[in-house]
CSV table of C-alpha atoms in Angstrom, one decimal:
chain,number,residue,atom,x,y,z
R,412,MET,CA,-0.4,0.3,0.1
R,413,PRO,CA,-1.0,3.2,-1.2
R,414,VAL,CA,-2.6,0.9,-3.8
R,415,LEU,CA,-3.4,2.0,-7.5
R,416,ARG,CA,-5.7,1.4,-9.5
R,417,LEU,CA,-7.0,1.9,-13.2
R,418,GLU,CA,-10.2,1.7,-14.9
R,419,MET,CA,-9.5,2.4,-18.9
R,420,HIS,CA,-11.1,0.9,-22.2
R,421,PRO,CA,-8.2,-0.7,-24.1
R,422,GLY,CA,-6.3,0.3,-26.5
R,423,ARG,CA,-3.1,1.9,-24.3
R,424,THR,CA,0.1,0.5,-25.7
R,425,LEU,CA,2.2,-1.8,-23.7
R,426,GLU,CA,4.7,1.7,-24.1
R,427,GLN,CA,1.7,3.7,-22.8
R,428,LYS,CA,0.8,1.5,-20.0
R,429,ARG,CA,4.9,1.2,-19.0
R,430,ALA,CA,5.0,5.1,-18.5
R,431,PHE,CA,1.8,4.9,-16.8
R,432,VAL,CA,2.9,2.4,-14.1
R,433,GLN,CA,6.5,4.6,-13.6
R,434,GLU,CA,5.2,7.9,-13.4
R,435,ALA,CA,2.1,7.3,-11.1
R,436,THR,CA,4.2,5.7,-8.8
R,437,ARG,CA,6.6,8.8,-9.1
R,438,VAL,CA,3.1,11.5,-8.2
R,439,THR,CA,2.9,8.7,-5.0
R,440,VAL,CA,5.9,8.4,-4.0
R,441,GLU,CA,6.6,12.3,-3.7
R,442,ILE,CA,3.1,13.6,-2.8
R,443,LEU,CA,2.3,10.6,0.0
R,444,GLN,CA,5.5,10.2,1.0
R,445,CYS,CA,5.8,6.3,1.4
R,446,PRO,CA,8.6,3.9,-0.2
R,447,GLN,CA,8.2,3.5,-3.7
R,448,ASP,CA,8.8,0.1,-3.8
R,449,THR,CA,5.4,-0.1,-1.5
R,450,VAL,CA,3.1,1.2,-4.1
R,451,GLU,CA,1.1,-1.3,-6.0
R,452,ILE,CA,-0.4,-0.4,-9.3
R,453,VAL,CA,-3.4,-2.1,-10.7
R,454,ILE,CA,-4.5,-1.9,-14.5
R,455,THR,CA,-8.0,-3.3,-15.9
R,456,GLU,CA,-9.6,-3.2,-19.3
R,457,VAL,CA,-12.7,-1.9,-19.8
R,458,ALA,CA,-14.2,-2.6,-23.6
R,459,ARG,CA,-16.7,-0.6,-24.6
R,460,ASP,CA,-19.7,-2.8,-24.2
R,461,ALA,CA,-19.0,-2.8,-20.4
R,462,TRP,CA,-19.4,1.2,-19.7
R,463,ALA,CA,-22.5,3.2,-19.7
R,464,LYS,CA,-22.8,7.1,-19.1
R,465,GLY,CA,-25.6,8.6,-19.1
R,466,GLY,CA,-27.7,5.6,-19.5
R,467,LYS,CA,-26.4,4.6,-23.0
R,468,LEU,CA,-22.9,1.8,-23.9
R,469,ARG,CA,-20.4,3.3,-24.7
R,470,SER,CA,-19.7,0.6,-28.1
R,471,ASP,CA,-24.0,2.4,-28.9
R,472,GLY,CA,-21.8,5.7,-28.7
G,1192,MET,CA,-21.0,9.9,-9.9
G,1193,PRO,CA,-23.5,7.6,-8.3
G,1194,VAL,CA,-20.9,5.1,-10.5
G,1195,LEU,CA,-22.8,1.8,-10.5
G,1196,ARG,CA,-20.5,-1.7,-10.8
G,1197,LEU,CA,-22.6,-4.8,-11.6
G,1198,GLU,CA,-20.6,-8.0,-11.3
G,1199,MET,CA,-22.7,-11.1,-12.8
G,1200,HIS,CA,-22.1,-14.5,-14.9
G,1201,PRO,CA,-21.8,-14.6,-19.0
G,1202,GLY,CA,-23.6,-14.7,-21.2
G,1203,ARG,CA,-26.3,-12.2,-21.1
G,1204,THR,CA,-26.9,-10.4,-24.9
G,1205,LEU,CA,-26.2,-6.7,-25.9
G,1206,GLU,CA,-29.4,-6.5,-25.5
G,1207,GLN,CA,-30.2,-7.2,-21.9
G,1208,LYS,CA,-26.6,-5.2,-21.5
G,1209,ARG,CA,-28.4,-2.4,-23.2
G,1210,ALA,CA,-31.5,-1.7,-21.6
G,1211,PHE,CA,-30.2,-2.5,-18.3
G,1212,VAL,CA,-27.7,0.3,-18.3
G,1213,GLN,CA,-30.8,2.2,-19.3
G,1214,GLU,CA,-33.3,1.2,-16.4
G,1215,ALA,CA,-30.5,0.8,-13.9
G,1216,THR,CA,-30.0,4.6,-14.7
G,1217,ARG,CA,-32.9,5.8,-14.9
G,1218,VAL,CA,-33.8,4.4,-11.5
G,1219,THR,CA,-30.4,5.8,-9.9
G,1220,VAL,CA,-31.4,9.2,-11.3
G,1221,GLU,CA,-35.0,9.3,-10.1
G,1222,ILE,CA,-34.6,7.7,-6.9
G,1223,LEU,CA,-30.4,9.7,-6.4
G,1224,GLN,CA,-31.4,12.9,-7.4
G,1225,CYS,CA,-28.4,13.2,-10.1
G,1226,PRO,CA,-28.3,13.9,-13.3
G,1227,GLN,CA,-28.5,11.4,-16.3
G,1228,ASP,CA,-24.6,12.5,-17.5
G,1229,THR,CA,-23.3,12.1,-14.3
G,1230,VAL,CA,-24.1,8.6,-13.9
G,1231,GLU,CA,-21.6,5.9,-14.8
G,1232,ILE,CA,-22.3,1.9,-15.2
G,1233,VAL,CA,-19.1,-0.5,-15.2
G,1234,ILE,CA,-20.3,-4.5,-16.6
G,1235,THR,CA,-17.6,-7.1,-14.9
G,1236,GLU,CA,-18.5,-11.0,-15.9
G,1237,VAL,CA,-17.1,-13.1,-13.2
G,1238,ALA,CA,-16.4,-17.3,-14.9
G,1239,ARG,CA,-18.5,-19.7,-13.5
G,1240,ASP,CA,-14.6,-21.0,-12.3
G,1241,ALA,CA,-14.2,-17.8,-10.9
G,1242,TRP,CA,-17.0,-17.5,-8.5
G,1243,ALA,CA,-17.1,-20.0,-5.8
G,1244,LYS,CA,-20.5,-19.8,-3.0
G,1245,GLY,CA,-20.3,-21.5,0.4
G,1246,GLY,CA,-16.7,-23.3,-0.5
G,1247,LYS,CA,-17.9,-24.6,-3.4
G,1248,LEU,CA,-17.0,-23.4,-7.2
G,1249,ARG,CA,-20.0,-22.0,-9.1
G,1250,SER,CA,-19.0,-25.1,-12.5
G,1251,ASP,CA,-18.5,-27.5,-9.9
G,1252,GLY,CA,-22.2,-26.6,-9.1
A,1488,MET,CA,-24.6,-13.1,-8.0
A,1489,PRO,CA,-25.3,-10.2,-9.4
A,1490,VAL,CA,-23.9,-8.0,-7.2
A,1491,LEU,CA,-24.2,-4.4,-7.6
A,1492,ARG,CA,-22.2,-2.1,-6.4
A,1493,LEU,CA,-23.0,1.8,-6.2
A,1494,GLU,CA,-20.4,4.4,-5.0
A,1495,MET,CA,-21.9,8.1,-4.3
A,1496,HIS,CA,-21.7,11.4,-1.9
A,1497,PRO,CA,-23.0,11.2,1.3
A,1498,GLY,CA,-26.2,12.9,1.7
A,1499,ARG,CA,-28.7,10.8,1.0
A,1500,THR,CA,-31.8,9.5,3.6
A,1501,LEU,CA,-31.9,5.9,4.3
A,1502,GLU,CA,-36.1,5.6,2.6
A,1503,GLN,CA,-33.6,7.6,-0.2
A,1504,LYS,CA,-31.5,4.6,0.1
A,1505,ARG,CA,-34.0,2.0,0.4
A,1506,ALA,CA,-35.7,2.6,-2.8
A,1507,PHE,CA,-33.0,2.4,-4.6
A,1508,VAL,CA,-32.3,-1.1,-3.2
A,1509,GLN,CA,-35.9,-2.0,-4.1
A,1510,GLU,CA,-36.1,-0.5,-7.9
A,1511,ALA,CA,-32.7,-1.4,-8.6
A,1512,THR,CA,-33.2,-4.8,-7.7
A,1513,ARG,CA,-36.3,-5.4,-9.5
A,1514,VAL,CA,-34.8,-3.9,-12.7
A,1515,THR,CA,-31.9,-6.8,-12.7
A,1516,VAL,CA,-34.0,-9.6,-12.4
A,1517,GLU,CA,-36.3,-8.5,-14.8
A,1518,ILE,CA,-33.9,-7.9,-16.9
A,1519,LEU,CA,-30.8,-10.5,-16.0
A,1520,GLN,CA,-33.4,-12.5,-15.6
A,1521,CYS,CA,-32.0,-14.2,-11.9
A,1522,PRO,CA,-33.2,-15.1,-8.7
A,1523,GLN,CA,-34.6,-11.9,-6.5
A,1524,ASP,CA,-32.9,-13.4,-4.1
A,1525,THR,CA,-29.9,-13.7,-5.3
A,1526,VAL,CA,-29.2,-10.5,-5.4
A,1527,GLU,CA,-27.3,-8.1,-3.6
A,1528,ILE,CA,-26.5,-4.1,-3.4
A,1529,VAL,CA,-23.5,-2.5,-1.8
A,1530,ILE,CA,-23.6,1.0,-1.6
A,1531,THR,CA,-20.7,2.7,-0.4
A,1532,GLU,CA,-20.3,6.6,0.4
A,1533,VAL,CA,-17.9,8.9,-0.7
A,1534,ALA,CA,-17.0,11.7,0.4
A,1535,ARG,CA,-16.1,15.5,-1.3
A,1536,ASP,CA,-12.7,15.2,-0.5
A,1537,ALA,CA,-12.3,12.3,-1.9
A,1538,TRP,CA,-13.4,11.7,-5.0
A,1539,ALA,CA,-12.1,14.1,-7.7
A,1540,LYS,CA,-13.1,14.7,-11.8
A,1541,GLY,CA,-10.9,16.7,-13.8
A,1542,GLY,CA,-8.0,16.7,-11.4
A,1543,LYS,CA,-9.8,19.0,-8.7
A,1544,LEU,CA,-11.2,17.8,-5.4
A,1545,ARG,CA,-15.4,18.2,-5.1
A,1546,SER,CA,-14.5,19.8,-2.1
A,1547,ASP,CA,-12.3,22.8,-3.8
A,1548,GLY,CA,-15.8,23.2,-5.9
K,981,MET,CA,-21.7,-11.7,3.3
K,982,PRO,CA,-19.0,-12.0,4.2
K,983,VAL,CA,-17.3,-11.0,0.1
K,984,LEU,CA,-14.2,-12.4,-0.5
K,985,ARG,CA,-12.0,-11.4,-3.6
K,986,LEU,CA,-9.0,-13.0,-4.4
K,987,GLU,CA,-7.0,-11.2,-6.8
K,988,MET,CA,-3.8,-13.2,-8.6
K,989,HIS,CA,-1.9,-14.0,-11.2
K,990,PRO,CA,-3.2,-16.8,-14.0
K,991,GLY,CA,-1.0,-19.9,-13.8
K,992,ARG,CA,-2.6,-21.8,-10.3
K,993,THR,CA,-4.9,-24.9,-11.3
K,994,LEU,CA,-9.0,-25.3,-11.9
K,995,GLU,CA,-6.9,-27.2,-8.7
K,996,GLN,CA,-6.1,-25.2,-6.7
K,997,LYS,CA,-9.1,-22.7,-7.2
K,998,ARG,CA,-10.7,-25.5,-5.8
K,999,ALA,CA,-9.1,-26.4,-3.2
K,1000,PHE,CA,-8.5,-22.2,-2.5
K,1001,VAL,CA,-12.4,-21.6,-2.4
K,1002,GLN,CA,-12.6,-24.4,0.2
K,1003,GLU,CA,-10.7,-23.8,2.4
K,1004,ALA,CA,-10.8,-20.2,2.4
K,1005,THR,CA,-14.4,-20.5,2.8
K,1006,ARG,CA,-13.9,-23.2,6.1
K,1007,VAL,CA,-11.4,-20.6,7.5
K,1008,THR,CA,-13.9,-17.8,7.1
K,1009,VAL,CA,-16.6,-19.5,8.6
K,1010,GLU,CA,-14.7,-20.3,12.0
K,1011,ILE,CA,-13.1,-18.0,12.6
K,1012,LEU,CA,-15.9,-15.2,11.5
K,1013,GLN,CA,-19.1,-17.6,12.6
K,1014,CYS,CA,-21.4,-17.0,9.9
K,1015,PRO,CA,-23.1,-19.6,8.1
K,1016,GLN,CA,-21.2,-21.5,5.0
K,1017,ASP,CA,-23.9,-20.9,2.8
K,1018,THR,CA,-23.3,-16.5,2.5
K,1019,VAL,CA,-19.6,-17.1,1.6
K,1020,GLU,CA,-18.5,-15.9,-1.2
K,1021,ILE,CA,-15.4,-15.9,-3.3
K,1022,VAL,CA,-14.7,-14.3,-6.9
K,1023,ILE,CA,-11.4,-14.3,-7.7
K,1024,THR,CA,-9.8,-12.1,-10.6
K,1025,GLU,CA,-7.0,-12.8,-12.9
K,1026,VAL,CA,-3.9,-9.5,-12.8
K,1027,ALA,CA,-1.9,-10.4,-16.1
K,1028,ARG,CA,1.6,-9.2,-15.1
K,1029,ASP,CA,1.4,-6.2,-17.9
K,1030,ALA,CA,-1.5,-4.9,-16.1
K,1031,TRP,CA,0.1,-4.7,-12.5
K,1032,ALA,CA,3.3,-2.6,-11.0
K,1033,LYS,CA,5.4,-2.9,-8.1
K,1034,GLY,CA,7.6,-0.2,-7.9
K,1035,GLY,CA,6.6,1.6,-10.7
K,1036,LYS,CA,7.6,-1.1,-13.2
K,1037,LEU,CA,5.4,-3.4,-15.0
K,1038,ARG,CA,5.6,-7.3,-14.1
K,1039,SER,CA,6.2,-8.4,-17.0
K,1040,ASP,CA,9.1,-6.6,-17.2
K,1041,GLY,CA,9.6,-8.4,-14.5
Y,129,MET,CA,-0.4,-9.7,-4.6
Y,130,PRO,CA,-2.3,-12.1,-4.2
Y,131,VAL,CA,-4.4,-9.5,-2.6
Y,132,LEU,CA,-7.8,-10.4,-0.2
Y,133,ARG,CA,-10.4,-8.2,-0.3
Y,134,LEU,CA,-12.8,-8.8,3.1
Y,135,GLU,CA,-16.3,-7.4,3.1
Y,136,MET,CA,-18.1,-7.8,5.9
Y,137,HIS,CA,-20.4,-6.7,8.4
Y,138,PRO,CA,-19.6,-4.7,11.7
Y,139,GLY,CA,-19.2,-6.4,14.7
Y,140,ARG,CA,-16.2,-8.4,14.7
Y,141,THR,CA,-13.4,-8.1,17.2
Y,142,LEU,CA,-9.8,-7.3,16.7
Y,143,GLU,CA,-9.0,-10.6,18.1
Y,144,GLN,CA,-11.2,-12.2,15.2
Y,145,LYS,CA,-9.5,-9.9,11.6
Y,146,ARG,CA,-6.2,-11.0,14.1
Y,147,ALA,CA,-7.2,-14.5,13.3
Y,148,PHE,CA,-8.7,-13.8,9.8
Y,149,VAL,CA,-5.6,-12.1,8.4
Y,150,GLN,CA,-3.0,-15.0,9.9
Y,151,GLU,CA,-5.4,-18.0,8.5
Y,152,ALA,CA,-6.8,-16.5,5.2
Y,153,THR,CA,-2.7,-16.1,4.8
Y,154,ARG,CA,-2.0,-19.4,5.7
Y,155,VAL,CA,-4.0,-20.7,3.2
Y,156,THR,CA,-3.6,-18.5,0.4
Y,157,VAL,CA,0.6,-19.3,0.6
Y,158,GLU,CA,0.1,-23.1,1.3
Y,159,ILE,CA,-2.5,-23.3,-1.7
Y,160,LEU,CA,-1.8,-20.9,-4.2
Y,161,GLN,CA,2.1,-21.3,-3.1
Y,162,CYS,CA,3.1,-18.1,-3.2
Y,163,PRO,CA,5.7,-16.1,-0.7
Y,164,GLN,CA,4.0,-15.4,2.6
Y,165,ASP,CA,5.1,-11.9,2.5
Y,166,THR,CA,3.6,-11.2,-0.5
Y,167,VAL,CA,-0.2,-12.4,0.3
Y,168,GLU,CA,-2.1,-8.8,1.3
Y,169,ILE,CA,-5.3,-8.9,3.0
Y,170,VAL,CA,-7.4,-5.4,2.9
Y,171,ILE,CA,-11.2,-5.6,5.2
Y,172,THR,CA,-13.8,-3.7,5.1
Y,173,GLU,CA,-16.9,-3.4,6.4
Y,174,VAL,CA,-20.1,-2.2,5.1
Y,175,ALA,CA,-23.4,-1.3,7.8
Y,176,ARG,CA,-26.1,-3.3,7.5
Y,177,ASP,CA,-28.1,0.0,6.2
Y,178,ALA,CA,-25.6,-0.1,3.3
Y,179,TRP,CA,-25.5,-3.9,1.8
Y,180,ALA,CA,-29.1,-5.3,0.5
Y,181,LYS,CA,-30.1,-8.7,-0.4
Y,182,GLY,CA,-33.6,-9.8,-2.5
Y,183,GLY,CA,-34.0,-5.6,-2.7
Y,184,LYS,CA,-34.5,-4.6,0.9
Y,185,LEU,CA,-31.9,-3.8,3.2
Y,186,ARG,CA,-30.3,-5.8,6.4
Y,187,SER,CA,-31.0,-3.0,8.0
Y,188,ASP,CA,-34.3,-3.4,7.4
Y,189,GLY,CA,-34.1,-6.9,8.6
N,1288,MET,CA,-13.2,6.9,-17.9
N,1289,PRO,CA,-10.6,6.5,-17.3
N,1290,VAL,CA,-10.6,6.9,-12.9
N,1291,LEU,CA,-8.4,5.8,-10.9
N,1292,ARG,CA,-8.7,4.4,-7.2
N,1293,LEU,CA,-6.1,5.0,-4.6
N,1294,GLU,CA,-6.1,3.3,-1.0
N,1295,MET,CA,-3.5,4.3,1.0
N,1296,HIS,CA,-3.7,4.1,5.3
N,1297,PRO,CA,-5.5,7.4,6.5
N,1298,GLY,CA,-2.7,9.9,7.6
N,1299,ARG,CA,-1.6,12.4,4.5
N,1300,THR,CA,-3.8,16.0,4.8
N,1301,LEU,CA,-5.9,17.6,2.4
N,1302,GLU,CA,-3.4,19.6,0.7
N,1303,GLN,CA,-1.7,16.1,0.0
N,1304,LYS,CA,-5.0,15.1,-1.7
N,1305,ARG,CA,-5.0,18.0,-3.3
N,1306,ALA,CA,-2.0,17.7,-5.1
N,1307,PHE,CA,-1.9,13.8,-5.7
N,1308,VAL,CA,-5.7,14.6,-7.2
N,1309,GLN,CA,-4.0,16.8,-9.9
N,1310,GLU,CA,-0.8,15.6,-11.0
N,1311,ALA,CA,-1.7,11.9,-10.7
N,1312,THR,CA,-4.8,13.7,-13.2
N,1313,ARG,CA,-2.3,15.1,-15.4
N,1314,VAL,CA,-0.2,12.0,-15.9
N,1315,THR,CA,-3.3,10.1,-17.0
N,1316,VAL,CA,-4.2,12.9,-19.6
N,1317,GLU,CA,-0.9,13.0,-20.5
N,1318,ILE,CA,0.3,9.4,-21.3
N,1319,LEU,CA,-3.5,8.2,-21.6
N,1320,GLN,CA,-4.2,10.9,-23.8
N,1321,CYS,CA,-7.8,11.1,-22.4
N,1322,PRO,CA,-9.4,15.0,-22.1
N,1323,GLN,CA,-9.1,15.9,-18.0
N,1324,ASP,CA,-12.5,16.3,-17.5
N,1325,THR,CA,-12.8,12.4,-18.4
N,1326,VAL,CA,-10.4,11.7,-15.6
N,1327,GLU,CA,-12.4,10.6,-11.9
N,1328,ILE,CA,-10.3,9.6,-8.9
N,1329,VAL,CA,-12.0,8.0,-5.8
N,1330,ILE,CA,-9.0,7.9,-2.1
N,1331,THR,CA,-10.3,5.2,-0.1
N,1332,GLU,CA,-8.4,5.1,3.1
N,1333,VAL,CA,-7.5,1.5,5.1
N,1334,ALA,CA,-6.7,2.0,8.4
N,1335,ARG,CA,-3.8,0.4,9.7
N,1336,ASP,CA,-6.4,-2.2,12.0
N,1337,ALA,CA,-7.7,-3.4,8.7
N,1338,TRP,CA,-4.8,-4.0,6.2
N,1339,ALA,CA,-2.2,-6.7,6.6
N,1340,LYS,CA,0.8,-7.9,4.9
N,1341,GLY,CA,2.4,-11.8,5.8
N,1342,GLY,CA,-0.4,-12.1,7.9
N,1343,LYS,CA,-0.2,-9.8,10.3
N,1344,LEU,CA,-2.5,-7.2,10.8
N,1345,ARG,CA,-0.4,-3.8,10.8
N,1346,SER,CA,-1.7,-2.5,13.5
N,1347,ASP,CA,0.5,-5.2,15.0
N,1348,GLY,CA,3.2,-4.0,13.1
């Protein structure tokens, strides 16, 4: 702990994930003042037909 | 926010998901009195060998 | 299962929560076609200084 | 309820999952003193390129 | 990782929580074959007016 | 979406939370290339007697 969970739509590259966990960890360490090794991040991809906003699936645009 | 998360077994059609997010959003807006556009719903499907009740996997029925 | 999780800001009355779980369960049963007794709902209240949108805490308006 | 959620890397066999839900349910029933039938467990597998520790994806090990 | 999340109603003693995390960790290590130090457990207490089953809040009996 | 969830121990100031959501949002926008307004962050504080590592509650040191 701290644990960060990121939910996002699919489509990002491995390189983007790599950069995200590096930068998000740095921000966490600097601002929350915790050892770098304790920061964990879990990424979950949510398909567009599994997420709705305002009552409408994203896949229905 | 509000955010609703639905966990269910796979097998529902896209049409059922579409109807669910529409109706669940309507209920949320009416009862919790929030703008429709702020309601988000995330659907997660949990396979039957990834869910247990009473110490037994559902796939072991 | 199905399990529904609702995250919302504090401030709703017990009566609103009662109505929400009743109606959300009804919608779930009707559309996803599952026995009423299997539907569980967990409500989490998220304080305004614990939720941000666009990089700004809600409590900072 | 109680509900247990297990996040782990992929690679465990069905037999391990079966043993886990059986034993984890037994521990829950004995220590938390709840009826066995009320214990639910949901297992989520998190790929190694979706989990980071210390700012580094596990797949970059 | 593995991470275990336990949701339960309030009312358990610190001693019960202590025993639970000890035993649940032991089961996880033995069955999933992971180093003890990597097992994390997060406990969340869910009030009876924040959990519903079958469309009815638990606090409404 | 994206949604970020941060779990951490209590004790951080409002100013730290404010800085965290600002910086974490900036990192998300820059790396994942999404509009700033779509980034949401939910912060959950986990007490030391509700989190265990290696089978031992953090409050038991």
